[in-house]
Short mmCIF file of C-alpha atoms and ligand atoms in Angstrom, two decimals:
data_model
loop_
_atom_site.label_atom_id
_atom_site.label_comp_id
_atom_site.label_asym_id
_atom_site.label_seq_id
_atom_site.Cartn_x
_atom_site.Cartn_y
_atom_site.Cartn_z
CA MET R 1 -8.65 -26.28 3.41
CA THR R 2 -7.52 -29.05 1.03
CA ASP R 3 -10.06 -27.99 -1.58
CA TYR R 4 -8.75 -24.48 -1.42
CA ALA R 5 -5.14 -25.60 -1.88
CA ALA R 6 -6.18 -27.56 -4.95
CA ALA R 7 -7.76 -24.48 -6.48
CA ALA R 8 -4.32 -23.21 -7.58
CA ARG R 9 -4.94 -19.54 -7.11
CA PRO R 10 -2.31 -16.86 -7.49
CA ILE R 11 -0.23 -16.60 -4.31
CA LEU R 12 0.36 -13.27 -2.60
CA TYR R 13 3.25 -13.06 -0.14
CA SER R 14 2.31 -10.20 2.12
CA PHE R 15 3.18 -8.47 5.37
CA ARG R 16 0.31 -6.76 7.12
CA ARG R 17 1.99 -3.49 8.09
CA CYS R 18 4.07 -2.99 4.92
CA PRO R 19 2.68 -0.06 2.90
CA TYR R 20 3.73 -1.72 -0.37
CA ALA R 21 1.90 -4.91 0.56
CA MET R 22 -1.07 -2.83 1.69
CA ARG R 23 -1.45 -1.22 -1.73
CA ALA R 24 -1.28 -4.64 -3.39
CA ARG R 25 -3.98 -5.97 -1.05
CA LEU R 26 -6.14 -2.91 -1.74
CA ALA R 27 -6.07 -3.50 -5.50
CA ILE R 28 -6.62 -7.25 -5.21
CA THR R 29 -9.56 -6.63 -2.89
CA ALA R 30 -11.06 -4.06 -5.26
CA SER R 31 -10.60 -6.39 -8.21
CA GLN R 32 -11.95 -9.38 -6.28
CA CYS R 33 -9.32 -11.61 -7.90
CA PRO R 34 -9.24 -14.72 -5.70
CA CYS R 35 -5.74 -15.32 -4.33
CA GLU R 36 -4.02 -17.25 -1.58
CA LEU R 37 -2.43 -14.92 0.97
CA ARG R 38 0.72 -16.02 2.74
CA GLU R 39 1.58 -13.76 5.66
CA VAL R 40 5.33 -13.42 5.92
CA VAL R 41 7.51 -12.71 8.95
CA LEU R 42 10.21 -10.46 7.50
CA ARG R 43 12.97 -11.67 9.82
CA ASN R 44 12.20 -15.29 8.94
CA LYS R 45 11.20 -15.32 5.27
CA PRO R 46 9.89 -18.62 3.95
CA GLN R 47 12.08 -20.48 1.49
CA ALA R 48 9.27 -20.51 -1.07
CA LEU R 49 9.32 -16.71 -1.17
CA LEU R 50 13.12 -16.60 -1.56
CA VAL R 51 12.90 -19.10 -4.40
CA ALA R 52 10.17 -17.12 -6.16
CA SER R 53 11.93 -13.79 -5.69
CA PRO R 54 15.54 -13.76 -4.49
CA LYS R 55 15.34 -10.02 -3.87
CA ALA R 56 13.10 -11.05 -0.99
CA THR R 57 10.85 -8.07 -0.50
CA VAL R 58 7.10 -8.17 -0.05
CA PRO R 59 4.67 -8.08 -1.69
CA VAL R 60 5.31 -10.81 -4.25
CA LEU R 61 2.63 -12.35 -6.40
CA VAL R 62 3.14 -15.76 -8.01
CA ASP R 63 0.53 -16.30 -10.70
CA VAL R 64 -0.95 -19.70 -11.48
CA ASP R 65 1.38 -20.05 -14.50
CA GLY R 66 4.39 -19.39 -12.25
CA ALA R 67 4.94 -15.79 -13.39
CA VAL R 68 6.37 -13.70 -10.56
CA ILE R 69 5.45 -10.05 -9.96
CA ASP R 70 7.67 -8.52 -7.30
CA GLN R 71 6.79 -4.81 -7.45
CA SER R 72 3.74 -3.62 -5.56
CA LEU R 73 2.57 -1.22 -8.26
CA ASP R 74 2.82 -3.98 -10.88
CA ILE R 75 0.66 -6.20 -8.65
CA MET R 76 -1.94 -3.42 -8.45
CA LEU R 77 -1.93 -3.09 -12.25
CA TRP R 78 -2.08 -6.89 -12.69
CA ALA R 79 -5.18 -7.12 -10.50
CA LEU R 80 -6.96 -4.09 -11.91
CA ARG R 81 -6.29 -5.03 -15.53
CA ARG R 82 -8.09 -8.29 -14.81
CA HIS R 83 -11.06 -6.65 -13.18
CA ASP R 84 -11.53 -3.01 -12.29
CA PRO R 85 -15.13 -2.66 -11.08
CA HIS R 86 -14.53 0.75 -9.48
CA ALA R 87 -12.55 2.11 -12.46
CA TRP R 88 -9.40 2.81 -10.44
CA LEU R 89 -7.42 2.85 -13.68
CA LYS R 90 -9.77 5.43 -15.21
CA PRO R 91 -9.92 8.38 -12.82
CA SER R 92 -12.76 10.86 -13.10
CA GLN R 93 -10.13 13.55 -13.70
CA GLY R 94 -6.68 13.21 -15.25
CA SER R 95 -5.20 10.05 -16.70
CA LEU R 96 -3.50 6.81 -15.76
CA ASP R 97 -0.16 8.32 -16.83
CA ALA R 98 -0.68 11.32 -14.56
CA MET R 99 -1.51 8.98 -11.66
CA LEU R 100 1.62 6.91 -12.34
CA ALA R 101 3.72 10.09 -12.34
CA LEU R 102 2.39 11.10 -8.90
CA ILE R 103 2.93 7.56 -7.57
CA ASP R 104 6.50 7.78 -8.85
CA GLU R 105 7.05 10.90 -6.74
CA CYS R 106 5.68 9.02 -3.75
CA ASP R 107 7.88 5.98 -4.28
CA GLY R 108 10.97 8.08 -4.99
CA PRO R 109 11.67 11.27 -3.05
CA PHE R 110 8.78 11.04 -0.59
CA LYS R 111 9.57 7.46 0.43
CA GLN R 112 13.21 8.41 0.92
CA GLN R 113 12.23 11.32 3.19
CA LEU R 114 9.77 9.07 5.04
CA ASP R 115 12.44 6.44 5.76
CA ARG R 116 14.93 9.03 7.00
CA TYR R 117 12.30 10.69 9.16
CA LYS R 118 11.11 7.37 10.60
CA TYR R 119 14.50 5.68 11.05
CA PRO R 120 17.17 8.43 11.39
CA GLN R 121 19.41 6.00 13.29
CA ARG R 122 19.54 3.64 10.27
CA TYR R 123 21.00 6.46 8.24
CA GLU R 124 23.24 7.73 11.04
CA LEU R 125 21.25 10.94 11.13
CA LEU R 126 20.93 12.95 14.28
CA ASP R 127 17.74 14.63 13.27
CA GLY R 128 14.99 12.96 11.27
CA GLY R 129 12.98 16.17 11.55
CA ALA R 130 14.94 17.74 8.71
CA TYR R 131 13.65 15.00 6.41
CA ARG R 132 10.14 15.41 7.75
CA ASP R 133 10.36 19.06 6.76
CA GLN R 134 11.67 18.22 3.30
CA ALA R 135 8.42 16.36 2.67
CA ILE R 136 6.28 19.40 3.46
CA PRO R 137 6.12 20.78 -0.12
CA TRP R 138 4.97 17.44 -1.55
CA LEU R 139 2.34 16.91 1.14
CA THR R 140 1.18 20.51 0.68
CA GLN R 141 0.77 19.78 -3.01
CA LEU R 142 -1.40 16.75 -2.15
CA ASP R 143 -3.48 18.93 0.17
CA ASP R 144 -3.94 21.47 -2.64
CA ARG R 145 -5.16 18.75 -5.00
CA LEU R 146 -7.54 17.45 -2.35
CA ALA R 147 -8.88 20.92 -1.65
CA ALA R 148 -9.91 21.06 -5.32
CA THR R 149 -11.35 17.54 -5.65
CA GLU R 150 -12.39 14.98 -3.07
CA PHE R 151 -9.77 12.46 -4.22
CA LEU R 152 -6.38 12.90 -5.87
CA PHE R 153 -7.76 12.51 -9.38
CA GLY R 154 -11.34 13.64 -9.16
CA SER R 155 -14.53 12.81 -7.38
CA ARG R 156 -13.90 9.13 -6.62
CA PRO R 157 -10.96 7.05 -5.36
CA ALA R 158 -8.57 5.73 -7.98
CA LEU R 159 -5.19 4.02 -8.31
CA ALA R 160 -3.19 7.02 -7.04
CA ASP R 161 -5.21 7.34 -3.83
CA MET R 162 -4.74 3.68 -3.03
CA ALA R 163 -1.06 3.54 -3.96
CA ILE R 164 -0.15 6.68 -2.00
CA ALA R 165 -2.40 6.59 1.10
CA PRO R 166 -0.47 3.77 2.86
CA PHE R 167 2.70 5.89 2.74
CA VAL R 168 1.01 9.09 3.93
CA ARG R 169 -0.48 7.04 6.76
CA GLN R 170 2.94 5.79 7.76
CA PHE R 171 4.34 9.32 7.64
CA ALA R 172 1.44 10.71 9.70
CA HIS R 173 1.78 8.02 12.37
CA ILE R 174 5.39 8.91 13.19
CA ASP R 175 4.07 12.00 14.99
CA MET R 176 0.32 12.34 14.64
CA ASP R 177 0.20 15.51 16.75
CA TRP R 178 2.64 17.22 14.41
CA PHE R 179 0.79 15.96 11.31
CA GLN R 180 -2.59 17.13 12.60
CA ALA R 181 -1.15 20.55 13.43
CA GLN R 182 -0.15 21.16 9.77
CA PRO R 183 -2.38 23.32 7.56
CA TRP R 184 -3.51 20.32 5.53
CA PRO R 185 -7.22 19.92 6.31
CA SER R 186 -8.08 18.24 3.02
CA LEU R 187 -5.17 15.80 3.22
CA LEU R 188 -6.07 14.91 6.80
CA GLN R 189 -9.70 14.38 5.91
CA TRP R 190 -8.75 12.20 2.92
CA LEU R 191 -6.43 10.10 5.07
CA LEU R 192 -8.86 9.65 7.96
CA ARG R 193 -11.73 8.81 5.67
CA TRP R 194 -9.66 6.10 4.00
CA MET R 195 -8.43 4.72 7.32
CA GLN R 196 -11.96 4.60 8.69
CA GLY R 197 -13.36 2.92 5.58
CA GLU R 198 -14.46 -0.65 5.07
CA LEU R 199 -11.83 -1.38 2.45
CA PHE R 200 -8.98 -0.43 4.79
CA ALA R 201 -10.45 -2.59 7.56
CA GLN R 202 -10.61 -5.53 5.16
CA VAL R 203 -7.02 -5.29 3.97
CA MET R 204 -5.75 -4.86 7.56
CA HIS R 205 -7.32 -8.13 8.70
CA LYS R 206 -4.80 -10.07 10.81
CA TYR R 207 -3.61 -13.43 9.51
CA PRO R 208 -1.30 -15.84 11.30
CA PRO R 209 2.16 -16.25 9.72
CA TRP R 210 2.12 -18.76 6.88
CA GLN R 211 3.73 -22.11 7.64
CA GLU R 212 5.62 -23.72 4.78
CA GLY R 213 3.76 -26.76 3.47
CA SER R 214 0.34 -25.56 4.62
CA PRO R 215 -2.28 -23.68 2.59
CA GLY R 216 -2.41 -19.90 2.87
CA GLU R 217 -5.55 -17.90 3.52
CA PRO R 218 -8.27 -17.23 0.96
CA PHE R 219 -7.99 -13.58 -0.04
CA PRO R 220 -9.80 -11.24 -0.44
CA LEU R 221 -12.30 -12.05 2.27
CA PHE R 222 -15.37 -10.02 1.42
CA HIS R 223 -16.80 -8.01 -1.37
CA ALA R 224 -15.27 -4.54 -1.24
CA GLY R 225 -16.98 -1.21 -1.52
CA ASN R 226 -15.13 1.74 -3.00
CA ASP R 227 -14.85 3.88 0.08
CA GLY R 228 -11.37 5.32 -0.40
N1 GSH G 1 9.79 -1.71 -4.65
C1 GSH G 1 9.19 -2.75 -3.83
C2 GSH G 1 9.55 -2.46 -2.38
C3 GSH G 1 8.97 -3.46 -1.40
C4 GSH G 1 9.65 -3.36 -0.01
O1 GSH G 1 10.70 -2.74 0.15
N2 GSH G 1 9.04 -4.02 0.97
C5 GSH G 1 9.68 -4.08 2.29
C6 GSH G 1 8.68 -4.18 3.41
S1 GSH G 1 7.67 -2.74 3.58
C7 GSH G 1 10.51 -5.35 2.38
O2 GSH G 1 10.06 -6.40 1.99
N3 GSH G 1 11.75 -5.24 2.88
C8 GSH G 1 12.60 -6.39 3.03
C9 GSH G 1 12.94 -6.70 4.44
O3 GSH G 1 12.57 -5.94 5.34
O4 GSH G 1 13.59 -7.73 4.64
C10 GSH G 1 7.71 -2.83 -4.10
O5 GSH G 1 7.13 -1.84 -4.60
O6 GSH G 1 7.09 -3.88 -3.89
#
């Protein structure tokens, strides 16, 4: 592992189950930019992460020149602007700006509803179900898009699919029976296809927590297909 440590690759602080970290890993895997992955335990964050980014969320990418990127979408754009073999930044329908606008809706109102639905006790709410129901129009809109085209912006996966799917997955898993009972066949198919794909399996690989002073893990592991 010494050789690897000497290679001075960009460092990605990640947490396996975090949807923000997942989207960063998806883009890095698609771009095949060699990085060093450091798996973080959120309740015991390593000092090196806190020094790089005092706001202390994951994912964080520290580039070889020391530049720090601490927003997941920015990490996706960083990776894909280096190398975008599957043209995730150039969807077969629509534009990058239109994808960014949809991602903004995901990260704003939808994420807020998701958190309140998943953790009503954190918000002193008696009923998370009300927030689940508030998300119905947005998820219905995704289903409508996916009834028209196989992916959110056309016939192949692109940035928006990969940035949004981890959050829809988290929402669906709160109550899968409820989610599957909704009239969203296209959304369900899109989600299951992504979750059953090779790319998802690759980015969900389990790594041991990183120990300060030791090298992280080479990432990504394998060459990725584009199986959204
Ligand atoms: N806007 C940030 C949000 C990242 C975020 O909130 N990540 C969560 C984990 S999913 C986190 O690190 N929370 C801090 C903590 O739990 O201590 C991004 O896009 O990267």
